[in-house]
């Protein structure tokens, strides 16, 4: 998918680490086994995820600070209208950047699980797919929010079903709708297991915040490891499914 390859099947994309994975078979999928593998996958992953998160927040915070600094005061002639439009544009840019960075962090987790080279530099790997990621993010938001507003359950179904979309766009170069539907089709037969996995992981994350948030050092990278484990089991190791 545009990476190239080197001996041994290891991708030549930017990165420095290749750490053996602990692979489950497709028929072994359960919440407990997925959590166990995802926990093991955090080995070697934590530092790169946290460096990536740090860079993401510095850039987004810097963008917001620059906006406040450079905009004219509200009382200046035309300042009010200029501020309104500038805030709209900055919010749009920040939203798109956030989606691109999240896609990059997800890619780090995916590559860790697939035994490919990875590093925090892959935070920027989604930028080459900016249009696809932005369109997919917009479509997913509209459909999920609509589902939540109308009947709640359809929104939850889609939120879980679309959870591999960004990984498919970055790793396989899928288009927005193609990635969304492929993600939903592959998750659909095991939707309850995937939903249960995310629910349990969320509860673990909330508990990890109790001791001054120290546990988040492990649980936040584990979220990205979970996405990578699901991607390998349901996308790279699974035959085409209908749903």
JSON list of C-alpha atoms in Angstrom, two decimals:
[
{"chain": "A", "resi": 1, "resn": "UNK", "atom": "CA", "xyz": [0.00, 0.00, 0.00]},
{"chain": "A", "resi": 2, "resn": "UNK", "atom": "CA", "xyz": [2.69, 2.39, -1.02]},
{"chain": "A", "resi": 3, "resn": "UNK", "atom": "CA", "xyz": [5.14, 1.44, 1.75]},
{"chain": "A", "resi": 4, "resn": "UNK", "atom": "CA", "xyz": [7.52, -0.68, -0.23]},
{"chain": "A", "resi": 5, "resn": "UNK", "atom": "CA", "xyz": [9.12, -3.67, 1.48]},
{"chain": "A", "resi": 6, "resn": "UNK", "atom": "CA", "xyz": [12.44, -5.01, 2.60]},
{"chain": "A", "resi": 7, "resn": "UNK", "atom": "CA", "xyz": [13.75, -8.48, 3.32]},
{"chain": "A", "resi": 8, "resn": "UNK", "atom": "CA", "xyz": [11.66, -10.54, 5.67]},
{"chain": "A", "resi": 9, "resn": "UNK", "atom": "CA", "xyz": [8.43, -8.81, 4.70]},
{"chain": "A", "resi": 10, "resn": "UNK", "atom": "CA", "xyz": [9.02, -5.82, 6.98]},
{"chain": "A", "resi": 11, "resn": "UNK", "atom": "CA", "xyz": [7.69, -2.58, 5.58]},
{"chain": "A", "resi": 12, "resn": "UNK", "atom": "CA", "xyz": [10.16, 0.17, 4.77]},
{"chain": "A", "resi": 13, "resn": "UNK", "atom": "CA", "xyz": [7.84, 2.96, 5.92]},
{"chain": "A", "resi": 14, "resn": "UNK", "atom": "CA", "xyz": [9.28, 5.48, 8.41]},
{"chain": "A", "resi": 15, "resn": "UNK", "atom": "CA", "xyz": [9.91, 3.80, 11.74]},
{"chain": "A", "resi": 16, "resn": "UNK", "atom": "CA", "xyz": [12.51, 2.16, 13.88]},
{"chain": "A", "resi": 17, "resn": "UNK", "atom": "CA", "xyz": [10.92, -0.71, 15.79]},
{"chain": "A", "resi": 18, "resn": "UNK", "atom": "CA", "xyz": [9.84, -4.18, 14.85]},
{"chain": "A", "resi": 19, "resn": "UNK", "atom": "CA", "xyz": [8.64, -6.15, 17.88]},
{"chain": "A", "resi": 20, "resn": "UNK", "atom": "CA", "xyz": [7.20, -9.67, 17.57]},
{"chain": "A", "resi": 21, "resn": "UNK", "atom": "CA", "xyz": [3.45, -9.83, 18.10]},
{"chain": "A", "resi": 22, "resn": "UNK", "atom": "CA", "xyz": [1.39, -12.31, 20.10]},
{"chain": "A", "resi": 23, "resn": "UNK", "atom": "CA", "xyz": [-1.15, -13.43, 17.56]},
{"chain": "A", "resi": 24, "resn": "UNK", "atom": "CA", "xyz": [-4.56, -14.90, 18.18]},
{"chain": "A", "resi": 25, "resn": "UNK", "atom": "CA", "xyz": [-6.37, -17.01, 15.61]},
{"chain": "A", "resi": 26, "resn": "UNK", "atom": "CA", "xyz": [-9.66, -15.71, 14.21]},
{"chain": "A", "resi": 27, "resn": "UNK", "atom": "CA", "xyz": [-11.67, -18.41, 16.02]},
{"chain": "A", "resi": 28, "resn": "UNK", "atom": "CA", "xyz": [-10.16, -17.40, 19.36]},
{"chain": "A", "resi": 29, "resn": "UNK", "atom": "CA", "xyz": [-11.77, -13.98, 19.46]},
{"chain": "A", "resi": 30, "resn": "UNK", "atom": "CA", "xyz": [-13.25, -13.17, 22.86]},
{"chain": "A", "resi": 31, "resn": "UNK", "atom": "CA", "xyz": [-13.18, -10.05, 25.00]},
{"chain": "A", "resi": 32, "resn": "UNK", "atom": "CA", "xyz": [-10.70, -11.61, 27.40]},
{"chain": "A", "resi": 33, "resn": "UNK", "atom": "CA", "xyz": [-8.30, -12.86, 24.73]},
{"chain": "A", "resi": 34, "resn": "UNK", "atom": "CA", "xyz": [-8.42, -9.58, 22.82]},
{"chain": "A", "resi": 35, "resn": "UNK", "atom": "CA", "xyz": [-7.68, -7.61, 25.98]},
{"chain": "A", "resi": 36, "resn": "UNK", "atom": "CA", "xyz": [-4.77, -9.92, 26.79]},
{"chain": "A", "resi": 37, "resn": "UNK", "atom": "CA", "xyz": [-3.22, -9.58, 23.33]},
{"chain": "A", "resi": 38, "resn": "UNK", "atom": "CA", "xyz": [-3.77, -5.81, 23.30]},
{"chain": "A", "resi": 39, "resn": "UNK", "atom": "CA", "xyz": [-2.03, -5.52, 26.68]},
{"chain": "A", "resi": 40, "resn": "UNK", "atom": "CA", "xyz": [0.94, -7.49, 25.37]},
{"chain": "A", "resi": 41, "resn": "UNK", "atom": "CA", "xyz": [1.05, -5.23, 22.32]},
{"chain": "A", "resi": 42, "resn": "UNK", "atom": "CA", "xyz": [1.66, -2.16, 24.47]},
{"chain": "A", "resi": 43, "resn": "UNK", "atom": "CA", "xyz": [5.22, -3.43, 24.91]},
{"chain": "A", "resi": 44, "resn": "UNK", "atom": "CA", "xyz": [7.36, -1.04, 22.87]},
{"chain": "A", "resi": 45, "resn": "UNK", "atom": "CA", "xyz": [4.32, 0.99, 21.85]},
{"chain": "A", "resi": 46, "resn": "UNK", "atom": "CA", "xyz": [3.79, 3.33, 24.80]},
{"chain": "A", "resi": 47, "resn": "UNK", "atom": "CA", "xyz": [6.64, 5.77, 24.19]},
{"chain": "A", "resi": 48, "resn": "UNK", "atom": "CA", "xyz": [5.80, 6.30, 20.51]},
{"chain": "A", "resi": 49, "resn": "UNK", "atom": "CA", "xyz": [2.10, 6.80, 21.22]},
{"chain": "A", "resi": 50, "resn": "UNK", "atom": "CA", "xyz": [2.79, 9.31, 23.98]},
{"chain": "A", "resi": 51, "resn": "UNK", "atom": "CA", "xyz": [5.35, 11.23, 21.92]},
{"chain": "A", "resi": 52, "resn": "UNK", "atom": "CA", "xyz": [2.78, 11.37, 19.12]},
{"chain": "A", "resi": 53, "resn": "UNK", "atom": "CA", "xyz": [0.05, 12.57, 21.49]},
{"chain": "A", "resi": 54, "resn": "UNK", "atom": "CA", "xyz": [2.39, 15.22, 22.89]},
{"chain": "A", "resi": 55, "resn": "UNK", "atom": "CA", "xyz": [3.25, 16.54, 19.43]},
{"chain": "A", "resi": 56, "resn": "UNK", "atom": "CA", "xyz": [-0.43, 16.55, 18.48]},
{"chain": "A", "resi": 57, "resn": "UNK", "atom": "CA", "xyz": [-1.41, 18.66, 21.47]},
{"chain": "A", "resi": 58, "resn": "UNK", "atom": "CA", "xyz": [1.50, 21.08, 21.01]},
{"chain": "A", "resi": 59, "resn": "UNK", "atom": "CA", "xyz": [0.47, 21.69, 17.38]},
{"chain": "A", "resi": 60, "resn": "UNK", "atom": "CA", "xyz": [-3.23, 22.07, 18.16]},
{"chain": "A", "resi": 61, "resn": "UNK", "atom": "CA", "xyz": [-2.55, 24.27, 21.19]},
{"chain": "A", "resi": 62, "resn": "UNK", "atom": "CA", "xyz": [-0.12, 26.36, 19.15]},
{"chain": "A", "resi": 63, "resn": "UNK", "atom": "CA", "xyz": [-2.72, 26.82, 16.44]},
{"chain": "A", "resi": 64, "resn": "UNK", "atom": "CA", "xyz": [-5.26, 28.03, 18.96]},
{"chain": "A", "resi": 65, "resn": "UNK", "atom": "CA", "xyz": [-2.77, 30.34, 20.68]},
{"chain": "A", "resi": 66, "resn": "UNK", "atom": "CA", "xyz": [-1.65, 31.82, 17.36]},
{"chain": "A", "resi": 67, "resn": "UNK", "atom": "CA", "xyz": [-5.27, 32.53, 16.46]},
{"chain": "A", "resi": 68, "resn": "UNK", "atom": "CA", "xyz": [-5.89, 34.42, 19.70]},
{"chain": "A", "resi": 69, "resn": "UNK", "atom": "CA", "xyz": [-2.64, 36.37, 19.29]},
{"chain": "A", "resi": 70, "resn": "UNK", "atom": "CA", "xyz": [-3.04, 37.33, 15.64]},
{"chain": "A", "resi": 71, "resn": "UNK", "atom": "CA", "xyz": [-6.74, 38.20, 15.54]},
{"chain": "A", "resi": 72, "resn": "UNK", "atom": "CA", "xyz": [-7.65, 41.87, 15.98]},
{"chain": "A", "resi": 73, "resn": "UNK", "atom": "CA", "xyz": [-9.52, 42.86, 19.16]},
{"chain": "A", "resi": 74, "resn": "UNK", "atom": "CA", "xyz": [-13.28, 42.50, 19.02]},
{"chain": "A", "resi": 75, "resn": "UNK", "atom": "CA", "xyz": [-13.65, 46.26, 19.41]},
{"chain": "A", "resi": 76, "resn": "UNK", "atom": "CA", "xyz": [-11.50, 47.03, 16.36]},
{"chain": "A", "resi": 77, "resn": "UNK", "atom": "CA", "xyz": [-13.26, 48.05, 13.11]},
{"chain": "A", "resi": 78, "resn": "UNK", "atom": "CA", "xyz": [-14.43, 44.84, 11.47]},
{"chain": "A", "resi": 79, "resn": "UNK", "atom": "CA", "xyz": [-12.78, 42.87, 14.23]},
{"chain": "A", "resi": 80, "resn": "UNK", "atom": "CA", "xyz": [-15.95, 41.13, 15.36]},
{"chain": "A", "resi": 81, "resn": "UNK", "atom": "CA", "xyz": [-16.84, 39.70, 11.97]},
{"chain": "A", "resi": 82, "resn": "UNK", "atom": "CA", "xyz": [-13.23, 38.81, 11.22]},
{"chain": "A", "resi": 83, "resn": "UNK", "atom": "CA", "xyz": [-12.98, 36.99, 14.55]},
{"chain": "A", "resi": 84, "resn": "UNK", "atom": "CA", "xyz": [-16.14, 35.01, 13.84]},
{"chain": "A", "resi": 85, "resn": "UNK", "atom": "CA", "xyz": [-14.94, 33.83, 10.41]},
{"chain": "A", "resi": 86, "resn": "UNK", "atom": "CA", "xyz": [-11.42, 33.18, 11.67]},
{"chain": "A", "resi": 87, "resn": "UNK", "atom": "CA", "xyz": [-12.78, 31.04, 14.51]},
{"chain": "A", "resi": 88, "resn": "UNK", "atom": "CA", "xyz": [-14.90, 29.03, 12.07]},
{"chain": "A", "resi": 89, "resn": "UNK", "atom": "CA", "xyz": [-11.90, 28.41, 9.81]},
{"chain": "A", "resi": 90, "resn": "UNK", "atom": "CA", "xyz": [-9.59, 27.57, 12.71]},
{"chain": "A", "resi": 91, "resn": "UNK", "atom": "CA", "xyz": [-12.14, 25.16, 14.19]},
{"chain": "A", "resi": 92, "resn": "UNK", "atom": "CA", "xyz": [-12.43, 23.44, 10.82]},
{"chain": "A", "resi": 93, "resn": "UNK", "atom": "CA", "xyz": [-8.66, 23.19, 10.46]},
{"chain": "A", "resi": 94, "resn": "UNK", "atom": "CA", "xyz": [-8.29, 21.94, 14.04]},
{"chain": "A", "resi": 95, "resn": "UNK", "atom": "CA", "xyz": [-10.97, 19.30, 13.51]},
{"chain": "A", "resi": 96, "resn": "UNK", "atom": "CA", "xyz": [-9.32, 18.03, 10.33]},
{"chain": "A", "resi": 97, "resn": "UNK", "atom": "CA", "xyz": [-5.89, 18.04, 11.96]},
{"chain": "A", "resi": 98, "resn": "UNK", "atom": "CA", "xyz": [-7.28, 16.11, 14.93]},
{"chain": "A", "resi": 99, "resn": "UNK", "atom": "CA", "xyz": [-8.69, 13.45, 12.60]},
{"chain": "A", "resi": 100, "resn": "UNK", "atom": "CA", "xyz": [-5.37, 13.21, 10.73]},
{"chain": "A", "resi": 101, "resn": "UNK", "atom": "CA", "xyz": [-3.42, 12.84, 13.97]},
{"chain": "A", "resi": 102, "resn": "UNK", "atom": "CA", "xyz": [-5.83, 10.20, 15.32]},
{"chain": "A", "resi": 103, "resn": "UNK", "atom": "CA", "xyz": [-5.48, 8.31, 12.03]},
{"chain": "A", "resi": 104, "resn": "UNK", "atom": "CA", "xyz": [-1.70, 8.48, 12.45]},
{"chain": "A", "resi": 105, "resn": "UNK", "atom": "CA", "xyz": [-1.86, 7.18, 16.03]},
{"chain": "A", "resi": 106, "resn": "UNK", "atom": "CA", "xyz": [-4.13, 4.36, 14.91]},
{"chain": "A", "resi": 107, "resn": "UNK", "atom": "CA", "xyz": [-1.63, 3.52, 12.17]},
{"chain": "A", "resi": 108, "resn": "UNK", "atom": "CA", "xyz": [1.14, 3.26, 14.77]},
{"chain": "A", "resi": 109, "resn": "UNK", "atom": "CA", "xyz": [-0.96, 0.70, 16.68]},
{"chain": "A", "resi": 110, "resn": "UNK", "atom": "CA", "xyz": [-1.80, -1.21, 13.50]},
{"chain": "A", "resi": 111, "resn": "UNK", "atom": "CA", "xyz": [1.82, -1.43, 12.39]},
{"chain": "A", "resi": 112, "resn": "UNK", "atom": "CA", "xyz": [2.88, -2.58, 15.86]},
{"chain": "A", "resi": 113, "resn": "UNK", "atom": "CA", "xyz": [0.42, -5.47, 15.67]},
{"chain": "A", "resi": 114, "resn": "UNK", "atom": "CA", "xyz": [1.34, -6.34, 12.07]},
{"chain": "A", "resi": 115, "resn": "UNK", "atom": "CA", "xyz": [5.06, -6.59, 12.95]},
{"chain": "A", "resi": 116, "resn": "UNK", "atom": "CA", "xyz": [5.94, -3.64, 10.72]},
{"chain": "A", "resi": 117, "resn": "UNK", "atom": "CA", "xyz": [8.35, -0.83, 11.46]},
{"chain": "A", "resi": 118, "resn": "UNK", "atom": "CA", "xyz": [6.73, 1.94, 13.48]},
{"chain": "A", "resi": 119, "resn": "UNK", "atom": "CA", "xyz": [7.61, 5.09, 15.37]},
{"chain": "A", "resi": 120, "resn": "UNK", "atom": "CA", "xyz": [6.00, 8.33, 16.51]},
{"chain": "A", "resi": 121, "resn": "UNK", "atom": "CA", "xyz": [6.81, 9.82, 13.08]},
{"chain": "A", "resi": 122, "resn": "UNK", "atom": "CA", "xyz": [3.85, 7.86, 11.72]},
{"chain": "A", "resi": 123, "resn": "UNK", "atom": "CA", "xyz": [1.70, 10.41, 13.53]},
{"chain": "A", "resi": 124, "resn": "UNK", "atom": "CA", "xyz": [1.80, 12.25, 10.20]},
{"chain": "A", "resi": 125, "resn": "UNK", "atom": "CA", "xyz": [1.07, 9.21, 8.02]},
{"chain": "A", "resi": 126, "resn": "UNK", "atom": "CA", "xyz": [-2.55, 10.25, 7.52]},
{"chain": "A", "resi": 127, "resn": "UNK", "atom": "CA", "xyz": [-1.64, 13.56, 5.90]},
{"chain": "A", "resi": 128, "resn": "UNK", "atom": "CA", "xyz": [-1.22, 11.93, 2.49]},
{"chain": "A", "resi": 129, "resn": "UNK", "atom": "CA", "xyz": [-4.88, 10.85, 2.74]},
{"chain": "A", "resi": 130, "resn": "UNK", "atom": "CA", "xyz": [-6.21, 14.16, 4.02]},
{"chain": "A", "resi": 131, "resn": "UNK", "atom": "CA", "xyz": [-9.25, 14.32, 1.71]},
{"chain": "A", "resi": 132, "resn": "UNK", "atom": "CA", "xyz": [-10.34, 10.73, 2.34]},
{"chain": "A", "resi": 133, "resn": "UNK", "atom": "CA", "xyz": [-9.91, 11.05, 6.12]},
{"chain": "A", "resi": 134, "resn": "UNK", "atom": "CA", "xyz": [-11.72, 14.39, 6.27]},
{"chain": "A", "resi": 135, "resn": "UNK", "atom": "CA", "xyz": [-14.64, 13.13, 4.17]},
{"chain": "A", "resi": 136, "resn": "UNK", "atom": "CA", "xyz": [-14.86, 9.86, 6.13]},
{"chain": "A", "resi": 137, "resn": "UNK", "atom": "CA", "xyz": [-14.74, 11.75, 9.43]},
{"chain": "A", "resi": 138, "resn": "UNK", "atom": "CA", "xyz": [-17.55, 14.05, 8.30]},
{"chain": "A", "resi": 139, "resn": "UNK", "atom": "CA", "xyz": [-19.71, 11.18, 7.00]},
{"chain": "A", "resi": 140, "resn": "UNK", "atom": "CA", "xyz": [-19.19, 9.08, 10.12]},
{"chain": "A", "resi": 141, "resn": "UNK", "atom": "CA", "xyz": [-20.02, 12.02, 12.39]},
{"chain": "A", "resi": 142, "resn": "UNK", "atom": "CA", "xyz": [-23.22, 12.80, 10.48]},
{"chain": "A", "resi": 143, "resn": "UNK", "atom": "CA", "xyz": [-24.40, 9.18, 10.40]},
{"chain": "A", "resi": 144, "resn": "UNK", "atom": "CA", "xyz": [-23.48, 8.37, 14.00]},
{"chain": "A", "resi": 145, "resn": "UNK", "atom": "CA", "xyz": [-25.00, 11.58, 15.40]},
{"chain": "A", "resi": 146, "resn": "UNK", "atom": "CA", "xyz": [-28.15, 11.06, 13.31]},
{"chain": "A", "resi": 147, "resn": "UNK", "atom": "CA", "xyz": [-28.42, 7.50, 14.63]},
{"chain": "A", "resi": 148, "resn": "UNK", "atom": "CA", "xyz": [-27.98, 8.65, 18.22]},
{"chain": "A", "resi": 149, "resn": "UNK", "atom": "CA", "xyz": [-30.54, 11.44, 17.86]},
{"chain": "A", "resi": 150, "resn": "UNK", "atom": "CA", "xyz": [-33.16, 9.23, 16.19]},
{"chain": "A", "resi": 151, "resn": "UNK", "atom": "CA", "xyz": [-33.02, 5.92, 18.06]},
{"chain": "A", "resi": 152, "resn": "UNK", "atom": "CA", "xyz": [-29.66, 5.83, 19.92]},
{"chain": "A", "resi": 153, "resn": "UNK", "atom": "CA", "xyz": [-28.95, 2.17, 19.06]},
{"chain": "A", "resi": 154, "resn": "UNK", "atom": "CA", "xyz": [-28.22, 2.76, 15.35]},
{"chain": "A", "resi": 155, "resn": "UNK", "atom": "CA", "xyz": [-25.69, 5.40, 16.35]},
{"chain": "A", "resi": 156, "resn": "UNK", "atom": "CA", "xyz": [-23.94, 3.01, 18.74]},
{"chain": "A", "resi": 157, "resn": "UNK", "atom": "CA", "xyz": [-23.97, 0.29, 16.08]},
{"chain": "A", "resi": 158, "resn": "UNK", "atom": "CA", "xyz": [-22.33, 2.59, 13.53]},
{"chain": "A", "resi": 159, "resn": "UNK", "atom": "CA", "xyz": [-19.80, 4.00, 16.01]},
{"chain": "A", "resi": 160, "resn": "UNK", "atom": "CA", "xyz": [-18.53, 0.47, 16.66]},
{"chain": "A", "resi": 161, "resn": "UNK", "atom": "CA", "xyz": [-18.91, -0.64, 13.06]},
{"chain": "A", "resi": 162, "resn": "UNK", "atom": "CA", "xyz": [-16.86, 2.24, 11.65]},
{"chain": "A", "resi": 163, "resn": "UNK", "atom": "CA", "xyz": [-14.01, 1.92, 14.15]},
{"chain": "A", "resi": 164, "resn": "UNK", "atom": "CA", "xyz": [-11.56, 0.49, 11.60]},
{"chain": "A", "resi": 165, "resn": "UNK", "atom": "CA", "xyz": [-12.26, 3.14, 8.95]},
{"chain": "A", "resi": 166, "resn": "UNK", "atom": "CA", "xyz": [-9.18, 5.33, 9.45]},
{"chain": "A", "resi": 167, "resn": "UNK", "atom": "CA", "xyz": [-6.91, 2.29, 9.59]},
{"chain": "A", "resi": 168, "resn": "UNK", "atom": "CA", "xyz": [-8.27, 1.09, 6.25]},
{"chain": "A", "resi": 169, "resn": "UNK", "atom": "CA", "xyz": [-7.77, 4.49, 4.64]},
{"chain": "A", "resi": 170, "resn": "UNK", "atom": "CA", "xyz": [-4.16, 4.85, 5.81]},
{"chain": "A", "resi": 171, "resn": "UNK", "atom": "CA", "xyz": [-3.03, 1.23, 5.48]},
{"chain": "A", "resi": 172, "resn": "UNK", "atom": "CA", "xyz": [-4.91, 0.13, 2.35]},
{"chain": "A", "resi": 173, "resn": "UNK", "atom": "CA", "xyz": [-5.67, 3.44, 0.67]},
{"chain": "A", "resi": 174, "resn": "UNK", "atom": "CA", "xyz": [-9.45, 2.83, 0.63]},
{"chain": "A", "resi": 175, "resn": "UNK", "atom": "CA", "xyz": [-11.82, 5.64, -0.26]},
{"chain": "A", "resi": 176, "resn": "UNK", "atom": "CA", "xyz": [-14.05, 7.09, 2.49]},
{"chain": "A", "resi": 177, "resn": "UNK", "atom": "CA", "xyz": [-17.25, 5.14, 1.86]},
{"chain": "A", "resi": 178, "resn": "UNK", "atom": "CA", "xyz": [-15.37, 2.01, 0.85]},
{"chain": "A", "resi": 179, "resn": "UNK", "atom": "CA", "xyz": [-13.43, 2.07, 4.14]},
{"chain": "A", "resi": 180, "resn": "UNK", "atom": "CA", "xyz": [-16.54, 2.74, 6.21]},
{"chain": "A", "resi": 181, "resn": "UNK", "atom": "CA", "xyz": [-18.50, -0.09, 4.64]},
{"chain": "A", "resi": 182, "resn": "UNK", "atom": "CA", "xyz": [-15.60, -2.57, 4.73]},
{"chain": "A", "resi": 183, "resn": "UNK", "atom": "CA", "xyz": [-15.11, -1.79, 8.42]},
{"chain": "A", "resi": 184, "resn": "UNK", "atom": "CA", "xyz": [-18.81, -2.24, 9.14]},
{"chain": "A", "resi": 185, "resn": "UNK", "atom": "CA", "xyz": [-19.06, -5.50, 7.15]},
{"chain": "A", "resi": 186, "resn": "UNK", "atom": "CA", "xyz": [-16.07, -7.09, 8.87]},
{"chain": "A", "resi": 187, "resn": "UNK", "atom": "CA", "xyz": [-17.19, -6.06, 12.36]},
{"chain": "A", "resi": 188, "resn": "UNK", "atom": "CA", "xyz": [-20.90, -6.87, 11.85]},
{"chain": "A", "resi": 189, "resn": "UNK", "atom": "CA", "xyz": [-20.69, -10.67, 12.48]},
{"chain": "A", "resi": 190, "resn": "UNK", "atom": "CA", "xyz": [-18.79, -10.07, 15.73]},
{"chain": "A", "resi": 191, "resn": "UNK", "atom": "CA", "xyz": [-20.34, -6.73, 16.65]},
{"chain": "A", "resi": 192, "resn": "UNK", "atom": "CA", "xyz": [-21.27, -7.72, 20.20]},
{"chain": "A", "resi": 193, "resn": "UNK", "atom": "CA", "xyz": [-17.78, -8.98, 20.94]},
{"chain": "A", "resi": 194, "resn": "UNK", "atom": "CA", "xyz": [-16.22, -5.79, 19.58]},
{"chain": "A", "resi": 195, "resn": "UNK", "atom": "CA", "xyz": [-18.72, -3.64, 21.47]},
{"chain": "A", "resi": 196, "resn": "UNK", "atom": "CA", "xyz": [-18.01, -5.59, 24.66]},
{"chain": "A", "resi": 197, "resn": "UNK", "atom": "CA", "xyz": [-14.28, -5.15, 24.12]},
{"chain": "A", "resi": 198, "resn": "UNK", "atom": "CA", "xyz": [-14.55, -1.37, 23.79]},
{"chain": "A", "resi": 199, "resn": "UNK", "atom": "CA", "xyz": [-16.93, -1.16, 26.75]},
{"chain": "A", "resi": 200, "resn": "UNK", "atom": "CA", "xyz": [-14.63, -3.16, 29.03]},
{"chain": "A", "resi": 201, "resn": "UNK", "atom": "CA", "xyz": [-11.61, -1.20, 27.82]},
{"chain": "A", "resi": 202, "resn": "UNK", "atom": "CA", "xyz": [-13.41, 2.05, 28.60]},
{"chain": "A", "resi": 203, "resn": "UNK", "atom": "CA", "xyz": [-14.20, 0.85, 32.12]},
{"chain": "A", "resi": 204, "resn": "UNK", "atom": "CA", "xyz": [-10.56, -0.18, 32.60]},
{"chain": "A", "resi": 205, "resn": "UNK", "atom": "CA", "xyz": [-9.51, 3.26, 31.38]},
{"chain": "A", "resi": 206, "resn": "UNK", "atom": "CA", "xyz": [-11.82, 5.01, 33.85]},
{"chain": "A", "resi": 207, "resn": "UNK", "atom": "CA", "xyz": [-10.43, 2.92, 36.71]},
{"chain": "A", "resi": 208, "resn": "UNK", "atom": "CA", "xyz": [-6.88, 3.69, 35.56]},
{"chain": "A", "resi": 209, "resn": "UNK", "atom": "CA", "xyz": [-7.55, 7.41, 36.06]},
{"chain": "A", "resi": 210, "resn": "UNK", "atom": "CA", "xyz": [-8.30, 7.00, 39.77]},
{"chain": "A", "resi": 211, "resn": "UNK", "atom": "CA", "xyz": [-4.68, 6.98, 41.04]},
{"chain": "A", "resi": 212, "resn": "UNK", "atom": "CA", "xyz": [-3.86, 10.49, 39.72]},
{"chain": "A", "resi": 213, "resn": "UNK", "atom": "CA", "xyz": [-4.30, 9.29, 36.14]},
{"chain": "A", "resi": 214, "resn": "UNK", "atom": "CA", "xyz": [-1.04, 7.32, 36.26]},
{"chain": "A", "resi": 215, "resn": "UNK", "atom": "CA", "xyz": [-2.68, 4.23, 34.80]},
{"chain": "A", "resi": 216, "resn": "UNK", "atom": "CA", "xyz": [-3.46, 6.11, 31.59]},
{"chain": "A", "resi": 217, "resn": "UNK", "atom": "CA", "xyz": [0.22, 5.74, 30.69]},
{"chain": "A", "resi": 218, "resn": "UNK", "atom": "CA", "xyz": [-0.71, 2.14, 29.82]},
{"chain": "A", "resi": 219, "resn": "UNK", "atom": "CA", "xyz": [-4.41, 2.28, 29.00]},
{"chain": "A", "resi": 220, "resn": "UNK", "atom": "CA", "xyz": [-4.34, 4.99, 26.33]},
{"chain": "A", "resi": 221, "resn": "UNK", "atom": "CA", "xyz": [-1.71, 3.16, 24.22]},
{"chain": "A", "resi": 222, "resn": "UNK", "atom": "CA", "xyz": [-3.78, 0.03, 24.82]},
{"chain": "A", "resi": 223, "resn": "UNK", "atom": "CA", "xyz": [-6.73, 1.64, 23.01]},
{"chain": "A", "resi": 224, "resn": "UNK", "atom": "CA", "xyz": [-4.58, 1.95, 19.89]},
{"chain": "A", "resi": 225, "resn": "UNK", "atom": "CA", "xyz": [-3.26, -1.58, 20.35]},
{"chain": "A", "resi": 226, "resn": "UNK", "atom": "CA", "xyz": [-6.86, -2.83, 20.47]},
{"chain": "A", "resi": 227, "resn": "UNK", "atom": "CA", "xyz": [-7.59, -1.16, 17.15]},
{"chain": "A", "resi": 228, "resn": "UNK", "atom": "CA", "xyz": [-4.53, -2.84, 15.67]},
{"chain": "A", "resi": 229, "resn": "UNK", "atom": "CA", "xyz": [-5.49, -6.27, 17.01]},
{"chain": "A", "resi": 230, "resn": "UNK", "atom": "CA", "xyz": [-9.01, -5.96, 15.58]},
{"chain": "A", "resi": 231, "resn": "UNK", "atom": "CA", "xyz": [-7.60, -4.75, 12.28]},
{"chain": "A", "resi": 232, "resn": "UNK", "atom": "CA", "xyz": [-5.33, -7.78, 11.97]},
{"chain": "A", "resi": 233, "resn": "UNK", "atom": "CA", "xyz": [-8.01, -10.30, 12.95]},
{"chain": "A", "resi": 234, "resn": "UNK", "atom": "CA", "xyz": [-10.93, -8.82, 11.01]},
{"chain": "A", "resi": 235, "resn": "UNK", "atom": "CA", "xyz": [-9.18, -7.28, 8.00]},
{"chain": "A", "resi": 236, "resn": "UNK", "atom": "CA", "xyz": [-5.78, -8.75, 7.20]},
{"chain": "A", "resi": 237, "resn": "UNK", "atom": "CA", "xyz": [-6.41, -12.31, 8.46]},
{"chain": "A", "resi": 238, "resn": "UNK", "atom": "CA", "xyz": [-10.10, -12.67, 7.59]},
{"chain": "A", "resi": 239, "resn": "UNK", "atom": "CA", "xyz": [-11.78, -13.64, 4.29]},
{"chain": "A", "resi": 240, "resn": "UNK", "atom": "CA", "xyz": [-14.34, -11.30, 2.76]},
{"chain": "A", "resi": 241, "resn": "UNK", "atom": "CA", "xyz": [-17.61, -11.37, 4.65]},
{"chain": "A", "resi": 242, "resn": "UNK", "atom": "CA", "xyz": [-21.06, -10.14, 3.82]},
{"chain": "A", "resi": 243, "resn": "UNK", "atom": "CA", "xyz": [-23.14, -8.05, 6.21]}
]
